[in-house]
Coordinates of C-alpha atoms and ligand atoms in Angstrom, one line a residue:
X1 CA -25.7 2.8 20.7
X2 CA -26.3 -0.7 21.3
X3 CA -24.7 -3.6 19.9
X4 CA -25.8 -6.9 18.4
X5 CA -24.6 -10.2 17.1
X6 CA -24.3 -11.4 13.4
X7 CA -26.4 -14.7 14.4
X8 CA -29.2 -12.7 16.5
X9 CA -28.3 -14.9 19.3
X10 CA -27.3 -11.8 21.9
X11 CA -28.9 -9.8 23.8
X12 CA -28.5 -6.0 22.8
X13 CA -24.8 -4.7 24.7
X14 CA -23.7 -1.6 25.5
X15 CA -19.9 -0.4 24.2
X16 CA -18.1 -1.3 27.4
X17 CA -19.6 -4.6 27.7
X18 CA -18.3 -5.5 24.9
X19 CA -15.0 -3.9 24.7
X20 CA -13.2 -7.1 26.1
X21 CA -14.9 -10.0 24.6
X22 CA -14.0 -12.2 21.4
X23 CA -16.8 -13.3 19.4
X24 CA -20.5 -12.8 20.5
X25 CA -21.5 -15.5 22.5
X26 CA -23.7 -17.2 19.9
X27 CA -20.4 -17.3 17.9
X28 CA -20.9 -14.8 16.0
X29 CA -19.3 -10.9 15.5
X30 CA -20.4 -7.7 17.7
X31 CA -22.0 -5.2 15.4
X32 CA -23.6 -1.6 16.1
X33 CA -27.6 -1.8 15.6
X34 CA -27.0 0.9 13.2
X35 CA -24.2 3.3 11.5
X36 CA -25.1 6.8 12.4
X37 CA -25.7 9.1 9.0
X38 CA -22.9 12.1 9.1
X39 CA -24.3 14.7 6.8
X40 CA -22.5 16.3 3.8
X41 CA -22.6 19.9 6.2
X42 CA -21.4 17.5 9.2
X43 CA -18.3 16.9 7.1
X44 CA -17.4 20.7 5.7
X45 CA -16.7 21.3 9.0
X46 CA -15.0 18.0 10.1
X47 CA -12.4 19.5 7.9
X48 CA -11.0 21.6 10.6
X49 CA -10.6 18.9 12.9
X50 CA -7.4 17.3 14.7
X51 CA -6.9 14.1 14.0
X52 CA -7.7 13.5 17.8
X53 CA -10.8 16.0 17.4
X54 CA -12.0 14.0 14.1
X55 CA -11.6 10.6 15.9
X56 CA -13.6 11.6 18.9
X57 CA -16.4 12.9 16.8
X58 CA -16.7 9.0 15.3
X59 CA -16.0 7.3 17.9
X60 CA -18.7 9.4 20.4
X61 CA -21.4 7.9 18.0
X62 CA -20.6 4.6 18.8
X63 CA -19.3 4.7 22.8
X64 CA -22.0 5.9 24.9
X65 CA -21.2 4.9 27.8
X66 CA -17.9 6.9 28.1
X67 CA -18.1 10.4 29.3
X68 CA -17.5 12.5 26.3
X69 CA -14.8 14.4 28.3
X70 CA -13.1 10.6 29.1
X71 CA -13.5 9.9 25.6
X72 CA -11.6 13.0 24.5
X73 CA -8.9 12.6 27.0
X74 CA -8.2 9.1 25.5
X75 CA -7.9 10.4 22.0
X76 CA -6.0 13.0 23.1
X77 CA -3.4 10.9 24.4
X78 CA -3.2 8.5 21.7
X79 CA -2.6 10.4 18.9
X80 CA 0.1 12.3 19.4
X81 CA 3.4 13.4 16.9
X82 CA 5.0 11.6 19.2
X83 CA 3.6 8.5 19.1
X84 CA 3.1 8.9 15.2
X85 CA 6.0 10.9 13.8
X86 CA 3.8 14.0 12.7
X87 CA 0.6 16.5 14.3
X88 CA -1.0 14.8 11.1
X89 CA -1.0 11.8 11.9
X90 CA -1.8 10.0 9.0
X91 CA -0.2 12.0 6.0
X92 CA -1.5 11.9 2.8
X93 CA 1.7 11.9 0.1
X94 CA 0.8 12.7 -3.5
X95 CA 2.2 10.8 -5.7
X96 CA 0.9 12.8 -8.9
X97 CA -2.3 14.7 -9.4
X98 CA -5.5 11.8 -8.1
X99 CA -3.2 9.5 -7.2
X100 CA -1.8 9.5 -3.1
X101 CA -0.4 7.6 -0.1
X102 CA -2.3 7.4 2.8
X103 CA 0.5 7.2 4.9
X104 CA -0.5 5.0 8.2
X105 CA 2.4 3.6 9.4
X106 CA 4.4 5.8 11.4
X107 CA 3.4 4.7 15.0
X108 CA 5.6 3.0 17.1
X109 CA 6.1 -0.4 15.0
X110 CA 5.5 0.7 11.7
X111 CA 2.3 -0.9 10.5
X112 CA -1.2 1.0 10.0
X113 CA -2.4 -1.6 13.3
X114 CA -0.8 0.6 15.4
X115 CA -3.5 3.4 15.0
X116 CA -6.3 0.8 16.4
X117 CA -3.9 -0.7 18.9
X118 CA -2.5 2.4 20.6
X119 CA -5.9 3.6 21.5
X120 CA -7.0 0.1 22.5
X121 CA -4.2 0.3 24.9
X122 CA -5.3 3.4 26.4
X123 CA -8.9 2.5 26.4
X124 CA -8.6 -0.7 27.9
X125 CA -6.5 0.7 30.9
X126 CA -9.3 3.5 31.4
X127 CA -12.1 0.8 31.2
X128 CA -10.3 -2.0 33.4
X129 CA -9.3 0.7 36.0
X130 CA -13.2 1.5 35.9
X131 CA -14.3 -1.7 36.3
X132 CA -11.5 -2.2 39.1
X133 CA -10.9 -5.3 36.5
X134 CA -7.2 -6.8 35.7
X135 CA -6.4 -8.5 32.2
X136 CA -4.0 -10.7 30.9
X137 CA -3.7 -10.9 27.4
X138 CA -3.0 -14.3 25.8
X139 CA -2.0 -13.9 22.0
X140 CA -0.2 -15.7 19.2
X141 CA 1.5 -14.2 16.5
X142 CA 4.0 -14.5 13.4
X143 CA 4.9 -11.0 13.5
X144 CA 2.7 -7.7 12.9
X145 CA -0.4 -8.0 15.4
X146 CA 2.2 -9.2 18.1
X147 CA 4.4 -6.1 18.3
X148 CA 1.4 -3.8 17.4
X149 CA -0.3 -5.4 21.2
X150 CA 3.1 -4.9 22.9
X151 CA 3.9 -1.5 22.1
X152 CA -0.1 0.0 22.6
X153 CA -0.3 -2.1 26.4
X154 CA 3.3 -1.9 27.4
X155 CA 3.6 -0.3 31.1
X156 CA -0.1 0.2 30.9
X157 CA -2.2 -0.3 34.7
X158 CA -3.5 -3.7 35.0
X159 CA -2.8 -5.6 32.1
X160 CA -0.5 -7.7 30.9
X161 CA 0.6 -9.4 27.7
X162 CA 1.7 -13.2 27.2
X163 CA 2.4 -13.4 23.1
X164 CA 3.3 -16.6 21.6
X165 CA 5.6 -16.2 18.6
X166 CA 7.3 -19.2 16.5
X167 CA 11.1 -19.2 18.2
X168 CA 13.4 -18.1 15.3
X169 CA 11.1 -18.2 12.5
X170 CA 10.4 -14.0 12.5
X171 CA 12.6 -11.7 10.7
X172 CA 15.5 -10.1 12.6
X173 CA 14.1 -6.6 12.5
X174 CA 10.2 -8.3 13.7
X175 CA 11.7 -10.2 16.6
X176 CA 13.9 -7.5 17.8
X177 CA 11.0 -5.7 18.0
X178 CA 9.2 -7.8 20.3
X179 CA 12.0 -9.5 22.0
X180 CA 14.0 -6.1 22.9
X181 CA 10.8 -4.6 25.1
X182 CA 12.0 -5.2 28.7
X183 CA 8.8 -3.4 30.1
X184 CA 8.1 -6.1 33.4
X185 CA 4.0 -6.3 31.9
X186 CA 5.1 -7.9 28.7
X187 CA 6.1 -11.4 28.4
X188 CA 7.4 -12.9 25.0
X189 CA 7.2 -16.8 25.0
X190 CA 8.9 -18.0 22.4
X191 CA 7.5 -21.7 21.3
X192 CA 9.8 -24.3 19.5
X193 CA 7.6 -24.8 17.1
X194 CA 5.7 -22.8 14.0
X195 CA 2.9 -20.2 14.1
X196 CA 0.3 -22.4 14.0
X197 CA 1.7 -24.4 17.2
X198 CA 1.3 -21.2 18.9
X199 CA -2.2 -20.2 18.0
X200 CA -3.4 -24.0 19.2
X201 CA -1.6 -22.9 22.3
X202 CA -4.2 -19.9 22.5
X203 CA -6.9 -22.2 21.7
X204 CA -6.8 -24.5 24.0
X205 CA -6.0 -22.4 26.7
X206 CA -8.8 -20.3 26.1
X207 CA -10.9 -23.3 25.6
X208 CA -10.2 -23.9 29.6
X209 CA -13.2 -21.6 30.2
X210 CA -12.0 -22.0 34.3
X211 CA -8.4 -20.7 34.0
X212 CA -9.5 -18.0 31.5
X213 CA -12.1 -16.3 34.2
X214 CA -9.7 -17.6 37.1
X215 CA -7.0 -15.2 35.4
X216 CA -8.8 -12.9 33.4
X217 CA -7.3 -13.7 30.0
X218 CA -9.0 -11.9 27.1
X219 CA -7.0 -11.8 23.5
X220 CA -6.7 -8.7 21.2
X221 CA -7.5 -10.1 17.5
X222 CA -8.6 -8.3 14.4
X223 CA -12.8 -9.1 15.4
X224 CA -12.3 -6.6 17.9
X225 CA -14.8 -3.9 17.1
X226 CA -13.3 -1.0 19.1
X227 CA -10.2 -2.0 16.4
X228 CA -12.6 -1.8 13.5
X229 CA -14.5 1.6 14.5
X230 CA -11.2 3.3 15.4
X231 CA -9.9 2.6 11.6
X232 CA -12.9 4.4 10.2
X233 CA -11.1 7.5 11.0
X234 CA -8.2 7.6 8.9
X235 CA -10.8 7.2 5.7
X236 CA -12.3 10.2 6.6
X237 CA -8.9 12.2 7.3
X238 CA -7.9 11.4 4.3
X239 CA -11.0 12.1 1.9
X240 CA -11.1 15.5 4.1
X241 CA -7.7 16.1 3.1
X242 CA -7.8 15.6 -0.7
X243 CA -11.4 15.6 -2.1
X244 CA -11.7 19.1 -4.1
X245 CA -14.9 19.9 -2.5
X246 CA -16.8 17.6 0.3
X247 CA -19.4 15.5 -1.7
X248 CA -17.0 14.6 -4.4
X249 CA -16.4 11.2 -5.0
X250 CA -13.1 9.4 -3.8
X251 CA -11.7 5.7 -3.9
X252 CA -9.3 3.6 -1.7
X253 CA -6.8 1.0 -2.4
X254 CA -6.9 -1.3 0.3
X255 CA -4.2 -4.4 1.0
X256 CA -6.5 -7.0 2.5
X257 CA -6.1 -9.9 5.3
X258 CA -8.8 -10.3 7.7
X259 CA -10.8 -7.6 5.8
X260 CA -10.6 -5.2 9.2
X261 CA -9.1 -2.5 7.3
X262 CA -11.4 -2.4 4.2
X263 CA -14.6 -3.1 6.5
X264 CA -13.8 0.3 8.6
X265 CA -14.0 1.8 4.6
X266 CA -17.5 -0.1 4.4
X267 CA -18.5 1.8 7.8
X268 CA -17.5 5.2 6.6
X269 CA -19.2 4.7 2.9
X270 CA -22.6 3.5 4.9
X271 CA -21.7 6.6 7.4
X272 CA -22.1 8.8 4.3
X273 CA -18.7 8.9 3.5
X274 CA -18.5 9.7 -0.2
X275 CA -16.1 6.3 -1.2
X276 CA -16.9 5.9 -5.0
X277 CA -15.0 3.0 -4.7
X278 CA -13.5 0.0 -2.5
X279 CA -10.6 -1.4 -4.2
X280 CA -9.9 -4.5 -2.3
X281 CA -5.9 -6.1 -3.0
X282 CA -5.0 -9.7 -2.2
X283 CA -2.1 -11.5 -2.4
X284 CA -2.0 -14.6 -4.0
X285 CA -4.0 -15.8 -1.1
X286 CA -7.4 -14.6 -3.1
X287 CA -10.3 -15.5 -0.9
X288 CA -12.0 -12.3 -0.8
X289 CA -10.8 -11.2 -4.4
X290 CA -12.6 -14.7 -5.9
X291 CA -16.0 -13.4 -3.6
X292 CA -16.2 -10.2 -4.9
X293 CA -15.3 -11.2 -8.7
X294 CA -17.6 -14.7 -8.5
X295 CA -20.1 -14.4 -5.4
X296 CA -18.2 -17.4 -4.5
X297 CA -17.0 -17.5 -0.7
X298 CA -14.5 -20.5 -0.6
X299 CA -12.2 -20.8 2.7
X300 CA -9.0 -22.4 2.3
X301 CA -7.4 -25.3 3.9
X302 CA -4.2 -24.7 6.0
X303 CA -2.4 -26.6 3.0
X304 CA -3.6 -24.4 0.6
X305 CA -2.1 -20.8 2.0
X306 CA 0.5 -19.7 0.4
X307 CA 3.6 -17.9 2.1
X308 CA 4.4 -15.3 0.4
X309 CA 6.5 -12.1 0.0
X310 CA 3.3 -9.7 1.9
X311 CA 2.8 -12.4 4.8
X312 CA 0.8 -10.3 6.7
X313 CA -1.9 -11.0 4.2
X314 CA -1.6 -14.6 3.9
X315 CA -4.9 -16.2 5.2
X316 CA -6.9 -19.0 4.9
X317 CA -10.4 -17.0 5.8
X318 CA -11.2 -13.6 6.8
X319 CA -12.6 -12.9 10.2
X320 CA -14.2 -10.0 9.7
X321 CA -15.8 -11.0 6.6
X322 CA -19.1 -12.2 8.4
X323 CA -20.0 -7.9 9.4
X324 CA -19.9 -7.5 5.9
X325 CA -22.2 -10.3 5.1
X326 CA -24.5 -9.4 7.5
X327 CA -24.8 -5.9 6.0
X328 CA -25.5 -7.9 2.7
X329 CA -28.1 -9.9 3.4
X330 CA -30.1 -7.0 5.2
X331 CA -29.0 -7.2 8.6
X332 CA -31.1 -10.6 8.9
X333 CA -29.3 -13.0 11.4
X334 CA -31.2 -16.4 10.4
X335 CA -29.4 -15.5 7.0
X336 CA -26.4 -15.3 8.4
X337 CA -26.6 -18.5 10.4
X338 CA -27.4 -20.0 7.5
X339 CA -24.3 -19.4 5.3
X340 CA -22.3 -19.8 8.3
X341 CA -23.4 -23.2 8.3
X342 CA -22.4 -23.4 5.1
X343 CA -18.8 -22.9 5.6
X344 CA -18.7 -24.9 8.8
X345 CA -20.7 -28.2 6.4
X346 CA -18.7 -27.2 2.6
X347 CA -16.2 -24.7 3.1
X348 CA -18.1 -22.1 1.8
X349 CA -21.1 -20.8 0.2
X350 CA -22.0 -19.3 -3.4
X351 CA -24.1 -16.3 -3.9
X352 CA -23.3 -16.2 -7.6
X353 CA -26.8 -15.8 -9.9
X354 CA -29.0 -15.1 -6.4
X355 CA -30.8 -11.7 -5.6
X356 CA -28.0 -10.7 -3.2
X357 CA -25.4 -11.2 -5.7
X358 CA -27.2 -8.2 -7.4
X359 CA -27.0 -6.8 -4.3
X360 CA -23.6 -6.3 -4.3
X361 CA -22.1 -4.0 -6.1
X362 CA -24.4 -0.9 -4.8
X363 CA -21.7 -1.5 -2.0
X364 CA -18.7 -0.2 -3.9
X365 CA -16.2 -3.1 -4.0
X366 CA -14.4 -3.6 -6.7
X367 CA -11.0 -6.4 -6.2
X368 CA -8.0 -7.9 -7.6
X369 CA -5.0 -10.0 -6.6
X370 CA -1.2 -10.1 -7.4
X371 CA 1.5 -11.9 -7.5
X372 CA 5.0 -11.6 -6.3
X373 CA 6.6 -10.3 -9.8
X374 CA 3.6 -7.9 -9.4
X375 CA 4.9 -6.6 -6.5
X376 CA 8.2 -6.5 -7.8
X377 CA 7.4 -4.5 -10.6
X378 CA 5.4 -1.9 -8.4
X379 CA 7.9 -1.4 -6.2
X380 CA 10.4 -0.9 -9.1
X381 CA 7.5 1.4 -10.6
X382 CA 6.7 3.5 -7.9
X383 CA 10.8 3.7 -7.2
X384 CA 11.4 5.1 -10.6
X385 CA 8.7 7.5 -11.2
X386 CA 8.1 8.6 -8.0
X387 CA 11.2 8.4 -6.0
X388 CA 9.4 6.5 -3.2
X389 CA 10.0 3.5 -1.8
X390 CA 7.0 1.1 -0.5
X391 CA 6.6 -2.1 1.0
X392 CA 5.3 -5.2 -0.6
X393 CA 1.7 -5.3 1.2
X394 CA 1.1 -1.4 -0.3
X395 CA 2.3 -2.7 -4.0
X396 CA -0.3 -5.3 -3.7
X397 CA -3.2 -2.1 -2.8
X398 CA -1.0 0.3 -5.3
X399 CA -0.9 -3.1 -8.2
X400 CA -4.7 -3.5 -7.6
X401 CA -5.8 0.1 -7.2
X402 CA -4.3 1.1 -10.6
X403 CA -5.4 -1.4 -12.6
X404 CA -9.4 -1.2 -10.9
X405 CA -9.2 2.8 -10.9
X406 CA -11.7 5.3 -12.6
X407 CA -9.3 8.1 -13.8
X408 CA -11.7 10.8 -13.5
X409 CA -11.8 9.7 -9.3
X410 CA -8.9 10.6 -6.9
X411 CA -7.3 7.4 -5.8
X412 CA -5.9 6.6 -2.2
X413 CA -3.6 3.9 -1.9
X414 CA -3.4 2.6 2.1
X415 CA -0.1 2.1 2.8
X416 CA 0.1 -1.1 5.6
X417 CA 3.8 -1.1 6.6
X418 CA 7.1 0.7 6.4
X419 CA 9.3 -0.4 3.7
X420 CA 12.0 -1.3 6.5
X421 CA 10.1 -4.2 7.9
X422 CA 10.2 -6.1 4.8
X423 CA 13.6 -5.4 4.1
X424 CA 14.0 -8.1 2.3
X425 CA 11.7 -7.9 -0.6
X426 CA 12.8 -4.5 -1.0
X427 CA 16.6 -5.4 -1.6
X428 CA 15.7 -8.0 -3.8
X429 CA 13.4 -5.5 -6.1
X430 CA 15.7 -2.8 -5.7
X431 CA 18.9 -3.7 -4.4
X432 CA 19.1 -1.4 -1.9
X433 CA 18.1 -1.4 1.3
X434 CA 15.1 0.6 2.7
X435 CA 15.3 3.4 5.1
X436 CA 15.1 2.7 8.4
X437 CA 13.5 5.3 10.7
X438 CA 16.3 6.6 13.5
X439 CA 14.5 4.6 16.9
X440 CA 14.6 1.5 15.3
X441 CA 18.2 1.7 13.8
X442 CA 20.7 -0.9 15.6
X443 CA 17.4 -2.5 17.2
X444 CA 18.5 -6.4 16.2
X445 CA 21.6 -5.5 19.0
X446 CA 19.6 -4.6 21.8
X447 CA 19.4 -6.9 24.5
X448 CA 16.4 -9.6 24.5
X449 CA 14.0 -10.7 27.0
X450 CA 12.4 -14.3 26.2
X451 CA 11.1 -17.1 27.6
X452 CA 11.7 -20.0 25.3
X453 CA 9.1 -23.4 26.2
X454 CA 7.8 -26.4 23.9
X455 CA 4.8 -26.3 22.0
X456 CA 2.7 -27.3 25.6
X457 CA 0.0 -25.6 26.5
X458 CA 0.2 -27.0 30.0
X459 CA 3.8 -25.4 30.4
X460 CA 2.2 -22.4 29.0
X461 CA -0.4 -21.8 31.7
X462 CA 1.9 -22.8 34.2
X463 CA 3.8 -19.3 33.2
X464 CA 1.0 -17.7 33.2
X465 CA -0.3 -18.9 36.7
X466 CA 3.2 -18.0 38.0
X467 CA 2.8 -14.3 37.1
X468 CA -0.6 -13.8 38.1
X469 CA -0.2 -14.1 41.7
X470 CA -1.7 -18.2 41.2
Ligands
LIG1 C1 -2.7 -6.8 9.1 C2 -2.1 -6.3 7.8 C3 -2.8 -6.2 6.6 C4 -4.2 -6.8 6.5 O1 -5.2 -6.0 7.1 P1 -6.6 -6.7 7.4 O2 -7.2 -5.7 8.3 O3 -6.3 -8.0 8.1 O4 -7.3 -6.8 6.1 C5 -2.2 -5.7 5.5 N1 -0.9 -5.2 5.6 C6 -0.2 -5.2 6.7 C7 1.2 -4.7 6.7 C8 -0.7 -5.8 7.9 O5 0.0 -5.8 9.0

């Protein structure tokens, strides 16, 4: 398998060459030439797989340049009960007949990023040690994708993590979480400042193109395609695990940011997945719910994002968006570059009345957005009926994926997070707090280990150069 970039301005890559970069270098994403075709037959017997057996099978198709006995070993170790509460791994919960929980956040910090991240963490160790390569991960973060990086690379060989939070701005149960690691490879820098201080601390850092290759500083965002490819699997653990008979047709519910979740979904429908539907939620932040309604891509302006109750899922544009587009306009880069142009001049382009408008939906995506009454209500709904309690980024997917659902097609809602890290929201709709699972319980008294510094970037690298034997 060889890889390529959105804007046709890279020369083809192999897996491992392009593990540890950001964007392509023609500024645009790393995608696959192709998504290899899994049969209908392939699939029957998929059903017997592991988790770690299922994921190997996907992911061989796209790393070639892994021994498949590596590759096994590394899937192996990820996905463990330990590491994700059950031999399942991601259980499905039914919540009545066609309508279930895809349960994926029971890894180590509660959020479905773990199940990318924690192989990431074992996959970059194998790779680096390879290679004979160190790297230092530089990161920024206002909660979620922060933790998730810290608990897949903590105590792994030859890397380390520097991650920029917003001092005292993150929940008591998120910054515990970070704050209380005391592994010596993890370094939390908390900035006086607010998240976006942090991530133009990341930019310009990595903008010094001679202290990034002087240290080896690499980041671990959402674009990262060994992220993506290792979400596919879940979508076909879960349609194994509740379609009737393989070929029938099954739809997700997905709570959307950066569209990295959903966009695995889109690989394993064009794998041969049979997804009837892609039901894509937003938050009030509606980006990629206005596109797929109007054919009208419209980024917002930092003014215009809203904070709200699912913050995780408050975004201005979505980074992986640009894989999907390429897909849409026929894999043609000069198309690509085009539109992207278009954002970068207007803020956005408008496909609405074109051919590839009527393109779309033979894709599969239906959306919708909510608001935070509607998440309100869902999480009262789902508490009443069901006797389950979710958290406010899965009532978005559960809000959406009701109202867009065909009842005659089993429904799976993706749930993001555990209840208990949005504690919060929860009290308010229910007035009661949320479960909170026994290795987390007394975290916020835990001793913390952080370095607190100014929004400098200067005083940043300094810490860095300090740890890095510079
Ligand atoms: C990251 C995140 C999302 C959004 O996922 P994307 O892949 O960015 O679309 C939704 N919910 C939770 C809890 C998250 O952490």
């Amino acid at each position: 398998m060889r890889y390529l970039s959105t804007r046709g301005g890279m020369p083809p890559k192999q897996f491992c060459e392009i593990l540890l970069e950001g964007l392509a270098p023609d500024g645009g994403l790393v995608v696959p030439e192709h998504y290899p075709r899994i049969g209908l037959a392939d699939l029957e017997q998929w059903r017997a797989l592991t988790y770690p057996q299922l994921a190997l099978e996907i992911l061989r198709r796209y790393v070639d340049d892994i021994p498949i006995a590596e590759l096994r070993t590394l899937t192996e170790r990820t996905y463990t009960a330990d590491a994700f509460g059950s031999t399942e791994i991601t259980p499905v919960r039914t919540l009545e007949p066609g309508l279930h929980i895809l349960q994926l956040s029971n890894g180590p910090t509660l959020a479905f990023k773990d199940l990318a991240m924690q192989f990431l963490g074992h996959l970059f160790e194998h790779v680096l040690a390879r290679a004979g390569r160190n790297l230092n991960i530089l990161g920024a973060t206002s909660g979620d994708t922060g933790s998730a990086a810290e608990y897949a690379m903590r105590g792994k060989h030859g890397i380390r993590v520097f991650m920029l939070s917003p001092y005292g701005r993150m929940s008591p149960f998120q910054t515990a979480q970070m704050y209380s690691l005391q592994d010596p490879n993890i370094f939390n820098i908390g900035i006086r400042g607010v998240f976006d201080d942090c991530q133009d601390i990341v930019k310009a850092v990595s903008n010094d193109a001679g202290f990034k290759a002087r240290y080896g500083i690499g980041t671990v965002n959402s674009i990262n395609w060994a992220r993506v490819i290792a979400q596919a699997v879940y979508y076909f653990k879960a349609y194994l695990a509740i379609a009737p008979r393989v070929g029938d047709p099954v739809s997700f519910a997905v709570p959307s940011g950066n569209f990295g979740n959903i966009f695995a979904g889109h690989i394993a429908r064009q794998m041969g997945l049979p997804i009837h539907r892609l039901i894509l939620a937003t938050n009030e932040n509606d980006v990629l719910d206005e596109f797929f309604r109007t054919g009208c891509y419209r980024v917002r302006r930092g003014a215009e994002v809203h904070q709200t109750s699912s913050p995780s899922m408050d975004i201005s544009k979505a980074s992986n968006f640009e894989r999907f587009v390429y897909d849409l306009v026929g894999r043609d880069p000069r198309e690509v570059v085009r539109l992207w142009a278009l954002v970068d001049g207007a803020g956005g382009f408008d496909l609405s009345g074109t051919e590839l408008a009527r393109q779309l939906p033979q894709y599969g995506f239906v959306s919708g957005a909510s608001s935070h009454a509607d998440r309100m209500e869902i999480i009262r709904h789902v508490h009443r009926t069901y006797g389950v309690i979710v958290d406010t980024h899965t009532a978005d997917g559960l809000k959406v994926g009701l109202e867009c659902r065909d009842p005659a097609v089993p429904l799976v809602c993706l749930e993001t997070a555990l209840p208990a890290k949005f504690a919060g929201a929860v009290r308010e709709a229910l007035s009661r707090d949320p479960e909170v699972p026994p290795t987390f319980r007394g975290i916020e008294r835990l001793p913390q280990r952080v370095e607190v510094m100014d929004a400098d970037a200067d005083a940043v690298k300094s810490f860095i150069a300090a740890r890095c034997g510079g």
